[in-house]
mmCIF file of C-alpha atoms and ligand atoms in Angstrom:
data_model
loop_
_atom_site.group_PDB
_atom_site.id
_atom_site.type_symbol
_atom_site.label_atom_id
_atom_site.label_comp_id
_atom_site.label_asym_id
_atom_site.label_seq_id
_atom_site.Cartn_x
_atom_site.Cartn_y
_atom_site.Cartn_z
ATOM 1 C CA UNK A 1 0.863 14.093 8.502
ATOM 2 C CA UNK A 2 -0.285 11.726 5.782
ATOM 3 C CA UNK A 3 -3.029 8.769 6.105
ATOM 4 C CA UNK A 4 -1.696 6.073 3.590
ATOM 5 C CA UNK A 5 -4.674 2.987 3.020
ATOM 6 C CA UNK A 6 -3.613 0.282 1.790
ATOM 7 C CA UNK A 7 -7.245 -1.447 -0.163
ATOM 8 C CA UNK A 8 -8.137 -3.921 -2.354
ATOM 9 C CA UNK A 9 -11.598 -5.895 -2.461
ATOM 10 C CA UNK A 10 -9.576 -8.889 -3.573
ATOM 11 C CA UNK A 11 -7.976 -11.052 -1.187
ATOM 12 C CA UNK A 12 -4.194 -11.965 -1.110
ATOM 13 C CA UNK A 13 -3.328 -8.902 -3.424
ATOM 14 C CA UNK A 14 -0.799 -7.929 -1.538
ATOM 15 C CA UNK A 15 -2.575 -5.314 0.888
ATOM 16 C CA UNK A 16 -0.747 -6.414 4.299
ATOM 17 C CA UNK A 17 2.520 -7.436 2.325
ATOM 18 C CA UNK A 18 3.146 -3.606 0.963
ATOM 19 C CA UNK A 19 2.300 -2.232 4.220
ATOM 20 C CA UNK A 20 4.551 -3.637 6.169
ATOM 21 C CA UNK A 21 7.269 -3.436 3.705
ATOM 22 C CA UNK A 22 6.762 0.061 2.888
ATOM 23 C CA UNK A 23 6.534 0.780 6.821
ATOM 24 C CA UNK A 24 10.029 -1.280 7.270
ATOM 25 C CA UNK A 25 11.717 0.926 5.093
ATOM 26 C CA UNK A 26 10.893 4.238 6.929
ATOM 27 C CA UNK A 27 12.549 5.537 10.185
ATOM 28 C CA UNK A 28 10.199 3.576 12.663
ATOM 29 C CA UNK A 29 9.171 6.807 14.767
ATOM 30 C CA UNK A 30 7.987 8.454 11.817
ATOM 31 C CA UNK A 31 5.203 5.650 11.069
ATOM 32 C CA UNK A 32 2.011 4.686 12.846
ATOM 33 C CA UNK A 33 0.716 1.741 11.487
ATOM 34 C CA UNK A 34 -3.338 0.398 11.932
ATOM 35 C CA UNK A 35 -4.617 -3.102 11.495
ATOM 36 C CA UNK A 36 -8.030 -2.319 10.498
ATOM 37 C CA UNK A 37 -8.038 -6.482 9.141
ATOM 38 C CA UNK A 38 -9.386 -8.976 11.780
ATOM 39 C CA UNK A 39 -7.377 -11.051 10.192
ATOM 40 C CA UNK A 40 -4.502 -9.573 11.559
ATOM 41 C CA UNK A 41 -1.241 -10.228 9.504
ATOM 42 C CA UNK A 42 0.157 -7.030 9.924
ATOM 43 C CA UNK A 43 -0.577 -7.317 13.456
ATOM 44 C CA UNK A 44 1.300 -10.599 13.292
ATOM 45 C CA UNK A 45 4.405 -9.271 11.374
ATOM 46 C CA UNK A 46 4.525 -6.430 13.781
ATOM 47 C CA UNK A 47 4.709 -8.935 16.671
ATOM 48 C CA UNK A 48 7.380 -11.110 14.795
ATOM 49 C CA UNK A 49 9.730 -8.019 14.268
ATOM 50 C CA UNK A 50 9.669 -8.004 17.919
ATOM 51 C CA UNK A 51 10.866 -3.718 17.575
ATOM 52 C CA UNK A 52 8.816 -1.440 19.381
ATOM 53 C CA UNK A 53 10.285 1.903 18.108
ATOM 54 C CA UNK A 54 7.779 1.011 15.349
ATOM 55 C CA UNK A 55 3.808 1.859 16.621
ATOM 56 C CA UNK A 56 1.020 -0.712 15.827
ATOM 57 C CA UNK A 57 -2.629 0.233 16.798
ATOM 58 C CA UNK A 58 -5.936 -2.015 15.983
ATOM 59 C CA UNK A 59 -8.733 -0.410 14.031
ATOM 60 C CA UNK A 60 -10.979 -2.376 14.290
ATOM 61 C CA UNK A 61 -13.000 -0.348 16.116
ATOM 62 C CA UNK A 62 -12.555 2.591 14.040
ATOM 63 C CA UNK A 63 -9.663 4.913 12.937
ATOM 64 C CA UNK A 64 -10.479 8.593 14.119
ATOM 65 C CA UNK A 65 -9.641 8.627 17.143
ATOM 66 C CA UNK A 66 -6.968 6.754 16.349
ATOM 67 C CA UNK A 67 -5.296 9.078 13.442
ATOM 68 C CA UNK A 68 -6.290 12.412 15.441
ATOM 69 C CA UNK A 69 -3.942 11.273 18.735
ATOM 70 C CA UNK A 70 -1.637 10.441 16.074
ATOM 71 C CA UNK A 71 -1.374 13.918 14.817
ATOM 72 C CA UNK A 72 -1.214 15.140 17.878
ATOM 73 C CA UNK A 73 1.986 12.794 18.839
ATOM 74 C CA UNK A 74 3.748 14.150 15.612
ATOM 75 C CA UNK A 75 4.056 10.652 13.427
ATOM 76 C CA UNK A 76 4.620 11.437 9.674
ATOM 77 C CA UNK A 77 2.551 8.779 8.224
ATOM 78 C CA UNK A 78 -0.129 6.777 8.841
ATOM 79 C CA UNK A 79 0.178 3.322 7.109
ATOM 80 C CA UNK A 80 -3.466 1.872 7.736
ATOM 81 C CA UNK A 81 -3.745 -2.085 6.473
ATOM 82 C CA UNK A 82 -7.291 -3.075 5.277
ATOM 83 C CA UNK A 83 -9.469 -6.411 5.024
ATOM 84 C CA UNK A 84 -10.208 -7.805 1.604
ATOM 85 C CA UNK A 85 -14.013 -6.491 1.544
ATOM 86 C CA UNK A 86 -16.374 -2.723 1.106
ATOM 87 C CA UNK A 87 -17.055 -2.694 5.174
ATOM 88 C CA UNK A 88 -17.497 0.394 7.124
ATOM 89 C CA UNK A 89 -14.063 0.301 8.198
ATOM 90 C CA UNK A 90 -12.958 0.355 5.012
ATOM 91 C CA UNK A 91 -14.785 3.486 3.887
ATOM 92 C CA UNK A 92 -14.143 4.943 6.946
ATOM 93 C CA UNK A 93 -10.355 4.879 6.468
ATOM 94 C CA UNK A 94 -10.463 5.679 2.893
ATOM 95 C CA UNK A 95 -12.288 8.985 3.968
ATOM 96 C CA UNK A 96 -9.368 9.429 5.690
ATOM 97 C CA UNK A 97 -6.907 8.831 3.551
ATOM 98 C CA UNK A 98 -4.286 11.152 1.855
ATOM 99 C CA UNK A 99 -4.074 8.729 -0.773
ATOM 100 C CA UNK A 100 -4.962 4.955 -1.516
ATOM 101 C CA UNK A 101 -3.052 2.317 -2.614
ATOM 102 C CA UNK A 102 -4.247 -0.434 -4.482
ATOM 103 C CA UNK A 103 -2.174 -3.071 -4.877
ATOM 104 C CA UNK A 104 -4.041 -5.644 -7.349
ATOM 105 C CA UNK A 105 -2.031 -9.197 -9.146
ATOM 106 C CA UNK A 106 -2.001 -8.942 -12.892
ATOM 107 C CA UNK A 107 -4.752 -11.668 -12.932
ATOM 108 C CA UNK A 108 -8.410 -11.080 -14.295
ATOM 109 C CA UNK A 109 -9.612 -11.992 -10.811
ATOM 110 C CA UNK A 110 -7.488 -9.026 -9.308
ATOM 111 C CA UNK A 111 -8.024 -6.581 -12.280
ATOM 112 C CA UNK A 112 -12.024 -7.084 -12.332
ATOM 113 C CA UNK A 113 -12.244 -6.594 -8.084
ATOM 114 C CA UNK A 114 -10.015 -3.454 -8.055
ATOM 115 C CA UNK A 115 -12.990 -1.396 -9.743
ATOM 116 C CA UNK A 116 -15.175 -1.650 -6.709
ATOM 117 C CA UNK A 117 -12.028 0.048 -4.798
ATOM 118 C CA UNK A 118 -11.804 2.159 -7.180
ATOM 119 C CA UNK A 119 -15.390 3.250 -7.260
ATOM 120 C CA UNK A 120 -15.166 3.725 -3.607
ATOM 121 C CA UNK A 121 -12.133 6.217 -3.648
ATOM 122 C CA UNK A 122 -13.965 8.159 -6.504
ATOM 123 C CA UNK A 123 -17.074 8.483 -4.323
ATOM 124 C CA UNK A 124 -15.473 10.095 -1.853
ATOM 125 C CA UNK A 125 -13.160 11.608 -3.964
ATOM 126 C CA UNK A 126 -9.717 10.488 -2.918
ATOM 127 C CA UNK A 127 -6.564 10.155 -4.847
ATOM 128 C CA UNK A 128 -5.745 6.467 -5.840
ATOM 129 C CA UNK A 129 -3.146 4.220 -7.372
ATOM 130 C CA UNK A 130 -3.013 0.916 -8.153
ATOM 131 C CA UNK A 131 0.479 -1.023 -7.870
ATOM 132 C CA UNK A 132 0.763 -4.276 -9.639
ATOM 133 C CA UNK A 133 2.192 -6.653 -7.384
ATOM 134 C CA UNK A 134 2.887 -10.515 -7.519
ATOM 135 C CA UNK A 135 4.146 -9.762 -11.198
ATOM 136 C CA UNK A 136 6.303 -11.955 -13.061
ATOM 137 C CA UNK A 137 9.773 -11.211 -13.510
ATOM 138 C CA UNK A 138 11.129 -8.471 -15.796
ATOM 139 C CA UNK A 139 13.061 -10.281 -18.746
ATOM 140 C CA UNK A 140 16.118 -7.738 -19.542
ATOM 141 C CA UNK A 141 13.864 -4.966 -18.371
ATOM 142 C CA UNK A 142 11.086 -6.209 -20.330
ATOM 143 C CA UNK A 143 7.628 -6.437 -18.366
ATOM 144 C CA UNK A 144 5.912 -9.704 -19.088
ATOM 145 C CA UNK A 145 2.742 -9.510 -21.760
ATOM 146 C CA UNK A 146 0.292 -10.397 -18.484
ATOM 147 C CA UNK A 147 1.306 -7.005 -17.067
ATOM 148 C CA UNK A 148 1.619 -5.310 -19.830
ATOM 149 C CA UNK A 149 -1.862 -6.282 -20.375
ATOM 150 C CA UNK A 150 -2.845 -5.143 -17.262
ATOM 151 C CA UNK A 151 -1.347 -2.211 -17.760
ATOM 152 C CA UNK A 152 -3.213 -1.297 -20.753
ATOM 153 C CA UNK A 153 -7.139 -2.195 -19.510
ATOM 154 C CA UNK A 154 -6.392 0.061 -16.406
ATOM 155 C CA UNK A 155 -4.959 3.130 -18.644
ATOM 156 C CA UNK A 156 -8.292 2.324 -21.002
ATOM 157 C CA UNK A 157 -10.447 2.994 -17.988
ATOM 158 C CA UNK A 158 -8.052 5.882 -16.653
ATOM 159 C CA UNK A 159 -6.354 4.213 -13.496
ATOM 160 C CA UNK A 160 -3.704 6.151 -12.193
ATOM 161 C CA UNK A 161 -1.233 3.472 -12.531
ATOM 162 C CA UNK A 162 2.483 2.887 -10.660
ATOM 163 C CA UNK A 163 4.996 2.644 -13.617
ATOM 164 C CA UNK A 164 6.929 0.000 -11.673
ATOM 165 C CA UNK A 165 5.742 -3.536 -10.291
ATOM 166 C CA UNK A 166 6.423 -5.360 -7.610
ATOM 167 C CA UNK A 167 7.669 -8.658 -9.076
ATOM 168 C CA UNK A 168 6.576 -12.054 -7.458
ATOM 169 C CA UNK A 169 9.804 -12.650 -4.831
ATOM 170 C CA UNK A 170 10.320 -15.220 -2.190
ATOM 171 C CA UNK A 171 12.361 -12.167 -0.333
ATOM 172 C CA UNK A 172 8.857 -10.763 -0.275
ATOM 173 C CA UNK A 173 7.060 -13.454 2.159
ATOM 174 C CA UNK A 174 10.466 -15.425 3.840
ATOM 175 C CA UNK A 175 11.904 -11.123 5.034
ATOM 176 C CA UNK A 176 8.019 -11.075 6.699
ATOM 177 C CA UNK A 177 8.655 -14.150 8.898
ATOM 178 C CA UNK A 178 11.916 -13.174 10.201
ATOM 179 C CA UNK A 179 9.839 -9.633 10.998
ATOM 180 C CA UNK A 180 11.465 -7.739 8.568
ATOM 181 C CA UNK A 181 11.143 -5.314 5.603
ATOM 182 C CA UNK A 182 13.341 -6.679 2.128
ATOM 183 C CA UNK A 183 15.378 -3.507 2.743
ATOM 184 C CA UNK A 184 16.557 -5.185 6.224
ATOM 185 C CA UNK A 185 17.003 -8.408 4.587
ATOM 186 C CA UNK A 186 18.968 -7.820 1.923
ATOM 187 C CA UNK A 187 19.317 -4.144 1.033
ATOM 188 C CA UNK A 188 21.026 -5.002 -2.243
ATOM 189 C CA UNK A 189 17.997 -7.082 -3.596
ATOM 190 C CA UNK A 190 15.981 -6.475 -6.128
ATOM 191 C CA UNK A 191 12.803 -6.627 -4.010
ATOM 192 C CA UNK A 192 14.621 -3.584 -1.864
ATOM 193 C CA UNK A 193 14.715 -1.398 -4.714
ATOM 194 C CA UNK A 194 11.152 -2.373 -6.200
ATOM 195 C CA UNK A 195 10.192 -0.990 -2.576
ATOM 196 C CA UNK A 196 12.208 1.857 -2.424
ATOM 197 C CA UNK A 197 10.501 3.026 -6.107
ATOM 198 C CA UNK A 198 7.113 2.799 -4.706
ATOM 199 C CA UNK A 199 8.096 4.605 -2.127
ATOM 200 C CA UNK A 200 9.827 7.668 -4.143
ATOM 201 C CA UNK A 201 6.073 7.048 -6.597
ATOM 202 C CA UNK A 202 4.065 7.384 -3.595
ATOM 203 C CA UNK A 203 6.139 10.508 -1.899
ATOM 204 C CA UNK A 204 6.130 12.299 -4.564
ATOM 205 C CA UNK A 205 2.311 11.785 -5.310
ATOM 206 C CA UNK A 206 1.618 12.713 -2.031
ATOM 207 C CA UNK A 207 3.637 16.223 -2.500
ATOM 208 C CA UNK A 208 1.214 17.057 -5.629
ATOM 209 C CA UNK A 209 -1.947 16.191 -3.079
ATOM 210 C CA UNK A 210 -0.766 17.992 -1.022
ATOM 211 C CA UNK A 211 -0.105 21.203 -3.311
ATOM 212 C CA UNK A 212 -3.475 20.656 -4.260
ATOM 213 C CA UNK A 213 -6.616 22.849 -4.042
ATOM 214 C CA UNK A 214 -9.793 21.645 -3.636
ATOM 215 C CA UNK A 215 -11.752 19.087 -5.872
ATOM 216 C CA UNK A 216 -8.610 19.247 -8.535
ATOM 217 C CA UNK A 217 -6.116 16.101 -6.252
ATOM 218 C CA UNK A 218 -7.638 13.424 -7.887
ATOM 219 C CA UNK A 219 -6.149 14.975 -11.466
ATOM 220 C CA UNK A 220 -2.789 16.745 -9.659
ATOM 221 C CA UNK A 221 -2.118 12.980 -8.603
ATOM 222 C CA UNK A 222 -2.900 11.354 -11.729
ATOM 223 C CA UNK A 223 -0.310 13.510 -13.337
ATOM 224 C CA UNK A 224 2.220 12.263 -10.582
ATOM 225 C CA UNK A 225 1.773 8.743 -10.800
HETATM 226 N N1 ATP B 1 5.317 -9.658 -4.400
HETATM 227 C C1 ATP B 1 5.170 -10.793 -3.724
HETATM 228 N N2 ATP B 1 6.054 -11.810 -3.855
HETATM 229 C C2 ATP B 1 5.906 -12.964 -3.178
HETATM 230 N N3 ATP B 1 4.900 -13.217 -2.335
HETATM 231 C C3 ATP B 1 3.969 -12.248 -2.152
HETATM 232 C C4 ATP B 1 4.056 -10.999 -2.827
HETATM 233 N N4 ATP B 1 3.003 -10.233 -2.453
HETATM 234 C C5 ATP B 1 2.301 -10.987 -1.588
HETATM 235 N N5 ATP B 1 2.874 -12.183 -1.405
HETATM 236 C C6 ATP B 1 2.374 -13.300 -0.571
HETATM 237 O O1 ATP B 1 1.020 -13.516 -0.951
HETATM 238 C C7 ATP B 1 0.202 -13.733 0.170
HETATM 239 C C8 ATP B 1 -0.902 -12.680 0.220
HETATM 240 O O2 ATP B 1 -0.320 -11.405 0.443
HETATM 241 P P1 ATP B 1 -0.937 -10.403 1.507
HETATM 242 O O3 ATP B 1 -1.309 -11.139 2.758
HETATM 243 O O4 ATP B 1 -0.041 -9.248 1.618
HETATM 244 O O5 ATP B 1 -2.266 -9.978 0.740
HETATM 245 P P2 ATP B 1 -3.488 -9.154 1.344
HETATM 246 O O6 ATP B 1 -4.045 -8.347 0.242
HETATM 247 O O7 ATP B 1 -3.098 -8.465 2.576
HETATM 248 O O8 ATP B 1 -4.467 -10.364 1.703
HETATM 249 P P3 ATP B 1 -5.824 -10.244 2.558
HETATM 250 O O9 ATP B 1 -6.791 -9.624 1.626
HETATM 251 O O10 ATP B 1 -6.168 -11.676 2.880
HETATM 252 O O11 ATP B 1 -5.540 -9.397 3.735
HETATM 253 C C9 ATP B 1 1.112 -13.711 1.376
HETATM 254 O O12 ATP B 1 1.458 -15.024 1.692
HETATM 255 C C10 ATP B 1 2.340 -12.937 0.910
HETATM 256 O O13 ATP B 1 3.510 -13.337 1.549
HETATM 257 MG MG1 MG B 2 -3.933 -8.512 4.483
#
């Protein structure tokens, strides 16, 4: 089983918005997802979707207890959504992470917040990734300058990096109100196949973890993302 988190110090970076999307586009029995945010979007969106072959748990009391039962009751993943702040619970489920995600907008706000994250995951020495999400369009397959630049001050400080983006998308926020994951919403849409790219990124770094011995995963998954 693998613990995905889902962190970001900075608000409205896209934490709850990946989750659920990523979770949408897996078989629902394979996924367990926790709300560890009182804020409780993903808690929300899991309520809209109205579906309950897909598993929603709270952690806000903690995630343990939480990920050991789910073990036990054979789930694949663990998606676990995080509030926008360095709180126990946060720590706590980056301990137990496989691997973080850290989505972060190419804006100076986002890029400046995401090294606290960062510094956390080093501490306790887990594999990270930050995805840049809320990005403006590709132009012919052309990233925009503002991610580009982005790009380039996280590869300066050696952030393991997602090649792709996830481009700013109305499918992205109107497929969450209906309940829904852009795959269900339009499986032909661009936003479907930015999410089904993250997805192959984030498998695939989780094989190399997994192959992994001992303090060596944080490099392994570097080389993967
Ligand atoms: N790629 C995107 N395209 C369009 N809208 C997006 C995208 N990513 C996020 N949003 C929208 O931006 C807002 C913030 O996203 P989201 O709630 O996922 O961020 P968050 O990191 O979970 O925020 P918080 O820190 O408050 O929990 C939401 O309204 C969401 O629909
Ligand atoms: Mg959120």
């Amino acid at each position: 089983m693998n613990v995905l988190v889902f962190a970001a110090r900075k608000g409205g970076s896209g934490k709850s918005t990946l989750t659920a999307h990523l979770a949408a586009s897996r078989p629902a029995k394979s996924c367990l997802l926790i709300d560890c945010d009182p804020q409780g979007s993903l808690t929300l969106w899991h309520k809209l979707r109205n579906n309950e072959e897909l598993t929603i748990r709270s952690g806000l009391r903690g995630v343990g207890e939480i990920i050991k039962s789910a073990k036990k009751e054979g789930f694949e993943w663990v998606m676990i959504d995080t509030p926008p702040n360095m709180s126990s619970i946060v720590t706590e489920a980056i301990r137990a992470a496989t691997m973080v995600v850290i989505p972060a907008r190419p804006t100076v706000f986002d890029l400046t917040s995401v090294a606290e994250t960062i510094a956390l995951c080093r501490d306790v020495r887990k594999p990270y990734a930050v995805v840049i999400n809320g990005a403006p369009a590709k132009r012919e397959g052309v990233e925009s300058p503002i991610v580009s630049q982005a790009r380039a001050g996280l590869s300066s400080l050696n952030v393991p990096l997602w090649h792709g983006q996830i481009t700013n998308r109305t499918n992205f926020a109107l497929s969450l109100a209906d309940g829904e994951g852009v795959r269900e919403y339009d499986a032909s849409s661009f936003a479907a196949a930015e999410i089904a790219g993250l997805w192959t990124a984030i498998e695939k770094s989780v094989k190399v973890i997994n192959g992994a011995s001992g303090g060596s995963t944080g490099v392994m998954h570097k080389v993967a993302a």
